[in-house]
mmCIF file of N, CA, C and O in Angstrom:
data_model
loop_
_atom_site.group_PDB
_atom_site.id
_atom_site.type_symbol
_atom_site.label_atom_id
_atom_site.label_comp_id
_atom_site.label_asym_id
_atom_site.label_seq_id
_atom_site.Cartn_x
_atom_site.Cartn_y
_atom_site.Cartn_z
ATOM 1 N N UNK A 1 -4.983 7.496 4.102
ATOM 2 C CA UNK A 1 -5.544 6.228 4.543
ATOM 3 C C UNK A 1 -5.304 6.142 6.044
ATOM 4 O O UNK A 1 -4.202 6.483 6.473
ATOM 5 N N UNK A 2 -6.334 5.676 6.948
ATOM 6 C CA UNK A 2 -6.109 5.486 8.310
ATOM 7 C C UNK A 2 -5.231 4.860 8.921
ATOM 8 O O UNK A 2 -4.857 3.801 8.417
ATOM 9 N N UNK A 3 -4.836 5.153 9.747
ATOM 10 C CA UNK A 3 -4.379 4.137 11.262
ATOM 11 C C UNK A 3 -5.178 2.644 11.027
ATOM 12 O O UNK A 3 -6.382 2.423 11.159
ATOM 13 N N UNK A 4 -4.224 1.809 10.678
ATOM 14 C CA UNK A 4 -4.790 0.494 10.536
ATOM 15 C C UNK A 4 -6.215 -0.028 10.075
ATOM 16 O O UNK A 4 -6.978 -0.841 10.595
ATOM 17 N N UNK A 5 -6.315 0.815 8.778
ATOM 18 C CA UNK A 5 -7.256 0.532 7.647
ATOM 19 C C UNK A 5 -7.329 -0.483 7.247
ATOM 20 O O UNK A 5 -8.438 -0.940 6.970
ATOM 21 N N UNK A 6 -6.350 -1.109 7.093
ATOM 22 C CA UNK A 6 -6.559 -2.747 6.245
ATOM 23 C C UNK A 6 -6.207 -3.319 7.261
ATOM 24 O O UNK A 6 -6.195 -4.529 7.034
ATOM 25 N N UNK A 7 -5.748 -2.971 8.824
ATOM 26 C CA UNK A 7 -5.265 -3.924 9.850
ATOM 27 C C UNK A 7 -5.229 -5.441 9.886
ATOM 28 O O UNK A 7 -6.420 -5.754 9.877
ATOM 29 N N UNK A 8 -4.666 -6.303 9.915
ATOM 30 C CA UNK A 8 -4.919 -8.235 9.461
ATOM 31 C C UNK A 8 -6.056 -7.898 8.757
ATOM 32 O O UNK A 8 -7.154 -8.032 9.297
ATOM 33 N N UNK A 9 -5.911 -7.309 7.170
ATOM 34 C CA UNK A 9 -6.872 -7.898 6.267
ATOM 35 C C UNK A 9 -6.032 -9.036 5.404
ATOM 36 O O UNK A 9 -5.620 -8.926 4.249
ATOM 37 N N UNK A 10 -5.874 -10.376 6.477
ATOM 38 C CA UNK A 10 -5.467 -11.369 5.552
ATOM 39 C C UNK A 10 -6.297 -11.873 4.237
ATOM 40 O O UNK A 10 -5.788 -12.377 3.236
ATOM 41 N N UNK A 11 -6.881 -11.769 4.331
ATOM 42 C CA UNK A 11 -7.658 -12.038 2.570
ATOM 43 C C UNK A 11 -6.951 -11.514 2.017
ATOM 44 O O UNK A 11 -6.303 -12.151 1.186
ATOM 45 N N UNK A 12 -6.707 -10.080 2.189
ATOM 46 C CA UNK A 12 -7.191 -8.504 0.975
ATOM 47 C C UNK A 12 -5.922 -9.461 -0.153
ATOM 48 O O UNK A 12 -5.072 -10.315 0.102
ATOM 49 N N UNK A 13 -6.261 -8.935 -1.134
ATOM 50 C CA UNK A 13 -5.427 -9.260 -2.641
ATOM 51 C C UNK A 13 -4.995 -8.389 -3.237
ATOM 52 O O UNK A 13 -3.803 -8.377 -3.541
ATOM 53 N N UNK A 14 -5.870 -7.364 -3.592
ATOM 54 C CA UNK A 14 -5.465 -6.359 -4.093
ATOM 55 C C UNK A 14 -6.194 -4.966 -3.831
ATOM 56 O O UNK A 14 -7.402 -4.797 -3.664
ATOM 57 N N UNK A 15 -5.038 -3.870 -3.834
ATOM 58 C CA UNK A 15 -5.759 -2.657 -3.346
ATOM 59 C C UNK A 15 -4.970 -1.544 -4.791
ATOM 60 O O UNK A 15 -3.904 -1.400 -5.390
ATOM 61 N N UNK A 16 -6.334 -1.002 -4.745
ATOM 62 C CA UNK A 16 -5.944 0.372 -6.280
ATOM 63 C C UNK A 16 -5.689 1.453 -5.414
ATOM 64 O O UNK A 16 -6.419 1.827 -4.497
ATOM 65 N N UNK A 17 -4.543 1.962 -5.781
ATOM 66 C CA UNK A 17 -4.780 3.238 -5.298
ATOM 67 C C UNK A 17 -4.797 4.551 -6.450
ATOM 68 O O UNK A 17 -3.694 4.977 -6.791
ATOM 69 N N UNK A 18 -5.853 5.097 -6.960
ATOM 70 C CA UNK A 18 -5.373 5.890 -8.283
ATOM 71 C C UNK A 18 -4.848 7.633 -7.815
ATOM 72 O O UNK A 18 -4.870 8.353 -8.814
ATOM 73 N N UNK A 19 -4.466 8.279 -6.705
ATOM 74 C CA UNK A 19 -3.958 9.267 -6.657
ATOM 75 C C UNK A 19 -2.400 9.090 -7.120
ATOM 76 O O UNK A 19 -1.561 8.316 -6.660
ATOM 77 N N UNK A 20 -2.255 10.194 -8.336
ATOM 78 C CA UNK A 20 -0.443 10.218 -8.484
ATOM 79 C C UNK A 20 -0.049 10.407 -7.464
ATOM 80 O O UNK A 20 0.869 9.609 -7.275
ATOM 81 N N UNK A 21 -0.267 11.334 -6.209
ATOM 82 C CA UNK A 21 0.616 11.508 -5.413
ATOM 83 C C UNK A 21 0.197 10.716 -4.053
ATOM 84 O O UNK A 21 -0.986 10.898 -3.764
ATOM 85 N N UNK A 22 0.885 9.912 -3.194
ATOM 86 C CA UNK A 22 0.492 9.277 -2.178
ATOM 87 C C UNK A 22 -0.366 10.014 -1.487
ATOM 88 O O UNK A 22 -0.498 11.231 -1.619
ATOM 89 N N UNK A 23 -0.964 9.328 -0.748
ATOM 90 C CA UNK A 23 -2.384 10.122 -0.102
ATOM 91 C C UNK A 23 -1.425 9.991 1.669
ATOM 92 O O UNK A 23 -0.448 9.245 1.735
ATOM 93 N N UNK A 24 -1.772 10.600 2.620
ATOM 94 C CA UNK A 24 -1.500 10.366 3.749
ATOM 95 C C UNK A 24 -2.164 9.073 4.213
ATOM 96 O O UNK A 24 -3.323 8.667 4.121
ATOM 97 N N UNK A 25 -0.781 8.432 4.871
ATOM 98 C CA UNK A 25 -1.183 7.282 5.321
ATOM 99 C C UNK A 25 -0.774 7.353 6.866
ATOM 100 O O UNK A 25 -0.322 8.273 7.548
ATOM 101 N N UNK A 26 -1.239 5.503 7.267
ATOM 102 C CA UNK A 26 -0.578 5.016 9.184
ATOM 103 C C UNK A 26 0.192 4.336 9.270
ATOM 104 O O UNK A 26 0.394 3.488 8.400
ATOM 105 N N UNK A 27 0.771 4.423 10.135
ATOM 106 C CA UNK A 27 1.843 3.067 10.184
ATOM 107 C C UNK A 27 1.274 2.142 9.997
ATOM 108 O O UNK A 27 1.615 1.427 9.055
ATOM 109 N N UNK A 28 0.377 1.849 10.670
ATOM 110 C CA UNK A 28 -0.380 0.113 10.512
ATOM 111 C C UNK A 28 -1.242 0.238 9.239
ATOM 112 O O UNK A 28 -2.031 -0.701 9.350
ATOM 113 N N UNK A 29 -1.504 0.842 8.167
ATOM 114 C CA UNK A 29 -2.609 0.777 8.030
ATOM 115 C C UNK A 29 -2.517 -0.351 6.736
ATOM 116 O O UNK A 29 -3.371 -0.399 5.851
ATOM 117 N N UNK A 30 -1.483 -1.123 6.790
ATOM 118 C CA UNK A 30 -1.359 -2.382 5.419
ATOM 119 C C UNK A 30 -1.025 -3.883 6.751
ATOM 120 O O UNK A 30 -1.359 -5.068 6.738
ATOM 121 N N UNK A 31 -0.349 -3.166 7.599
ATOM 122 C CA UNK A 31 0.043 -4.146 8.918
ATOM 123 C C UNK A 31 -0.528 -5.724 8.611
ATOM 124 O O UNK A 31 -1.750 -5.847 8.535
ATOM 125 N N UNK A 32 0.161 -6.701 8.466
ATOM 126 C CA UNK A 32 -0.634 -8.282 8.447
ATOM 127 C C UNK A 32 -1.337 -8.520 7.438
ATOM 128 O O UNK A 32 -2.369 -9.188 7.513
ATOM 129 N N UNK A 33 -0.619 -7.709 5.685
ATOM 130 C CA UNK A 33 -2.207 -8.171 4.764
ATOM 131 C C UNK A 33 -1.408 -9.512 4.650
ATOM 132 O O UNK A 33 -0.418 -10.014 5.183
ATOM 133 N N UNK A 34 -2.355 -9.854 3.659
ATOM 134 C CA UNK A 34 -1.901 -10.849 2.970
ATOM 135 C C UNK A 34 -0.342 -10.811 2.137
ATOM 136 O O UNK A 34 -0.132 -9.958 1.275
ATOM 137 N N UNK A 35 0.673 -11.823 2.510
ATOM 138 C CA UNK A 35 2.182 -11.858 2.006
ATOM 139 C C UNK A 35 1.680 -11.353 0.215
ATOM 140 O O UNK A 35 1.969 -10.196 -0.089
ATOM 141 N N UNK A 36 0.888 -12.318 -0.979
ATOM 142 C CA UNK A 36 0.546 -12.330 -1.592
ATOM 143 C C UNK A 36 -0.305 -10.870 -2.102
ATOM 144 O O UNK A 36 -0.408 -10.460 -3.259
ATOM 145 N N UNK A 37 -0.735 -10.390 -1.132
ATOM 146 C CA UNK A 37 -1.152 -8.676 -1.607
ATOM 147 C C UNK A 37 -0.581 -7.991 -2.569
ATOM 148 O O UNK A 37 0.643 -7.962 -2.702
ATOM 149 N N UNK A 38 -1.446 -7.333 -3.381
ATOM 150 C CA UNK A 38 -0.445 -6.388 -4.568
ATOM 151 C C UNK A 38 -1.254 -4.964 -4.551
ATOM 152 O O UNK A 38 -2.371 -4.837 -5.053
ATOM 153 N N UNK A 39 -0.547 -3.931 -3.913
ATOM 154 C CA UNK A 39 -1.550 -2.517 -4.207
ATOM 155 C C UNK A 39 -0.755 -1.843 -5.482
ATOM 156 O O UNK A 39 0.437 -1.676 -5.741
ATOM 157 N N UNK A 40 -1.885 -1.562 -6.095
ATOM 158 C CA UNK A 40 -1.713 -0.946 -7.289
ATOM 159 C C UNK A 40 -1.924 0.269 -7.273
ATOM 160 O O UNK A 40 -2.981 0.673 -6.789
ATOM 161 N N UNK A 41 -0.897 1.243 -7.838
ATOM 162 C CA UNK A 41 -0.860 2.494 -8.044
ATOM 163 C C UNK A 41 -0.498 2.640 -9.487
ATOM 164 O O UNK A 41 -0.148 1.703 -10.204
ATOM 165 N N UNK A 42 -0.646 4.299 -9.976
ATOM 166 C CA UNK A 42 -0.300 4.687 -11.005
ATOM 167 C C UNK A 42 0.942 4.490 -11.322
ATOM 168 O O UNK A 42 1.683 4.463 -10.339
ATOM 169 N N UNK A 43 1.682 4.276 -12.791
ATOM 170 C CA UNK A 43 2.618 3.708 -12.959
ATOM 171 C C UNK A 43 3.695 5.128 -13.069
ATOM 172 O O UNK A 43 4.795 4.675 -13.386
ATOM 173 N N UNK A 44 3.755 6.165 -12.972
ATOM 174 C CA UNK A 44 4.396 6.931 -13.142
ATOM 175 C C UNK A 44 4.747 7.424 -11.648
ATOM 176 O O UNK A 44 5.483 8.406 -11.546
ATOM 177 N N UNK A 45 4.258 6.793 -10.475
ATOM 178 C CA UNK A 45 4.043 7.381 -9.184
ATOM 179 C C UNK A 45 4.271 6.117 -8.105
ATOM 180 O O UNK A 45 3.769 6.012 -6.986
ATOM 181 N N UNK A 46 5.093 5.277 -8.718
ATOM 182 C CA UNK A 46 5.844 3.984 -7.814
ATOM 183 C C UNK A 46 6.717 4.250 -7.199
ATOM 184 O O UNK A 46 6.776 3.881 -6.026
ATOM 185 N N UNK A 47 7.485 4.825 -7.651
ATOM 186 C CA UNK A 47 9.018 5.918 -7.043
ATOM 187 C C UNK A 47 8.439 6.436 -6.225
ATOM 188 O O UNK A 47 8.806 5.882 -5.189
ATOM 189 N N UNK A 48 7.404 7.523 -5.880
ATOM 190 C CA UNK A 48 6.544 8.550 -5.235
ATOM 191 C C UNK A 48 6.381 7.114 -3.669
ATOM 192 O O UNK A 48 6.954 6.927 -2.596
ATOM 193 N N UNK A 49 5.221 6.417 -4.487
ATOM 194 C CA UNK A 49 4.581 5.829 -3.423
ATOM 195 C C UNK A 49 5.508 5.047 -2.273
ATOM 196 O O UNK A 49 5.072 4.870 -1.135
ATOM 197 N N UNK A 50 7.000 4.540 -2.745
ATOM 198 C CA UNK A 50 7.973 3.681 -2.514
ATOM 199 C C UNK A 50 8.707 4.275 -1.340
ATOM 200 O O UNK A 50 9.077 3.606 -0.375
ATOM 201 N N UNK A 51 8.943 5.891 -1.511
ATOM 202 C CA UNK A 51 9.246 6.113 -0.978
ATOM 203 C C UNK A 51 8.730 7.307 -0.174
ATOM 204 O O UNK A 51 9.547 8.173 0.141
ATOM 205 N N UNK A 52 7.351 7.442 0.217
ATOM 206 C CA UNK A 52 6.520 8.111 1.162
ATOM 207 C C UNK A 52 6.479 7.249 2.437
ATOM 208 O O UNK A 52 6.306 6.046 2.634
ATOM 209 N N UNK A 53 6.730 8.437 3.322
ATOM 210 C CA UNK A 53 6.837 8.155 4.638
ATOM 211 C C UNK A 53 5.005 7.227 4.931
ATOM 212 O O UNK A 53 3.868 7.649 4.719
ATOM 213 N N UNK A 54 5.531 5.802 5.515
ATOM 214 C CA UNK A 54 4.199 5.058 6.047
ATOM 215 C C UNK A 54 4.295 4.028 4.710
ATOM 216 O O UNK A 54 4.550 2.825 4.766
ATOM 217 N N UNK A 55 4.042 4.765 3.576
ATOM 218 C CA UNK A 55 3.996 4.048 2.152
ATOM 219 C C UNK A 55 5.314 3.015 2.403
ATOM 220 O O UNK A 55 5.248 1.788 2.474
ATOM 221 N N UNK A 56 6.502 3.834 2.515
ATOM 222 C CA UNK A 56 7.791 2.774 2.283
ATOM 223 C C UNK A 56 7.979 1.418 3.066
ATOM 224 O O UNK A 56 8.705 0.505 2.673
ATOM 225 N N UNK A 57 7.082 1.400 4.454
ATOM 226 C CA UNK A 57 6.805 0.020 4.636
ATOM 227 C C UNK A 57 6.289 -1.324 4.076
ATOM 228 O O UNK A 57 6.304 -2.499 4.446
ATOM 229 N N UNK A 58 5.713 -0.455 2.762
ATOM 230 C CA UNK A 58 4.928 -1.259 2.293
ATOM 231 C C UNK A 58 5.569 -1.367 0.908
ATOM 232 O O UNK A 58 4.718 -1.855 0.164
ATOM 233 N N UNK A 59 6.478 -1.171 0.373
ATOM 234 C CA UNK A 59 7.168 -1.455 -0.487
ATOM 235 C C UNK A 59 7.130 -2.365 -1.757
ATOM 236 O O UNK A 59 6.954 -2.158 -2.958
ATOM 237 N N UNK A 60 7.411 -3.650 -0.846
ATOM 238 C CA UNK A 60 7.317 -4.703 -1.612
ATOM 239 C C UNK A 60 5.807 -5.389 -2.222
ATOM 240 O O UNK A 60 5.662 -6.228 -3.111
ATOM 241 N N UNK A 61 4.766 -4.685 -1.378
ATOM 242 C CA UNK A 61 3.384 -5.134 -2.379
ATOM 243 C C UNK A 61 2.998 -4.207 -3.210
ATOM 244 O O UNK A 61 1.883 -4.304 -3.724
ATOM 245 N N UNK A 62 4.181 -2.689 -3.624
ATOM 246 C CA UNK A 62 3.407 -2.316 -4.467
ATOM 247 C C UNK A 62 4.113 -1.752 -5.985
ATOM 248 O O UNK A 62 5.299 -1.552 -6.247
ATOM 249 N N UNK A 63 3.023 -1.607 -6.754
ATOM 250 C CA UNK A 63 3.642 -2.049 -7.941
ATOM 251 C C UNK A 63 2.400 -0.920 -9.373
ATOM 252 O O UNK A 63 1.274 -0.475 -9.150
ATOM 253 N N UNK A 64 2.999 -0.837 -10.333
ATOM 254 C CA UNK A 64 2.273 -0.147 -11.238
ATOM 255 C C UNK A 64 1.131 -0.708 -11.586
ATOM 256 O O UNK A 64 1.031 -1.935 -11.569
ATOM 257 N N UNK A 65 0.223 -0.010 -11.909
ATOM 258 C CA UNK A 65 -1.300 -0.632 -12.481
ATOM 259 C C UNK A 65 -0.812 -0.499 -14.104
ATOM 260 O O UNK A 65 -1.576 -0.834 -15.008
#
C-alpha cells in the first residue's frame, strides 16, 4: 500500500485487507483516518499484520475479519 494512501481519509470506516501476509506498506499511508476506523484482515494473520513494520502503527484499528 502507498505512501499516504488513505492520507486524512477521515470518513474511511473500514478497510479489508485479504492478503495473509501483510502487503508492503508507508508510513503515512493510514495517517489521520478516522479514530473509529476498523481494517480488517484475515483472522489467522493479526499477529502478522500487528506487527509488520508501517502495519504496527496502525495497530489499534486492526482486527480479524
Amino acid at each position: 500500500i502507498g505512501e499516504g494512501a488513505f492520507f486524512n481519509c477521515t470518513s474511511l470506516k473500514y478497510v479489508y485487507c485479504k492478503p495473509t501476509t501483510p502487503p508492503t506498506g508507508g508510513v503515512n499511508m493510514f495517517y489521520n483516518i478516522a479514530s473509529d476506523c476498523k481494517i480488517y484482515v484475515p483472522a489467522g494473520s493479526v499477529h502478522a499484520y500487528k506487527e509488520k513494520e508501517y502495519w504496527s502503527m496502525y495497530a489499534d484499528y486492526i482486527f480479524a475479519e
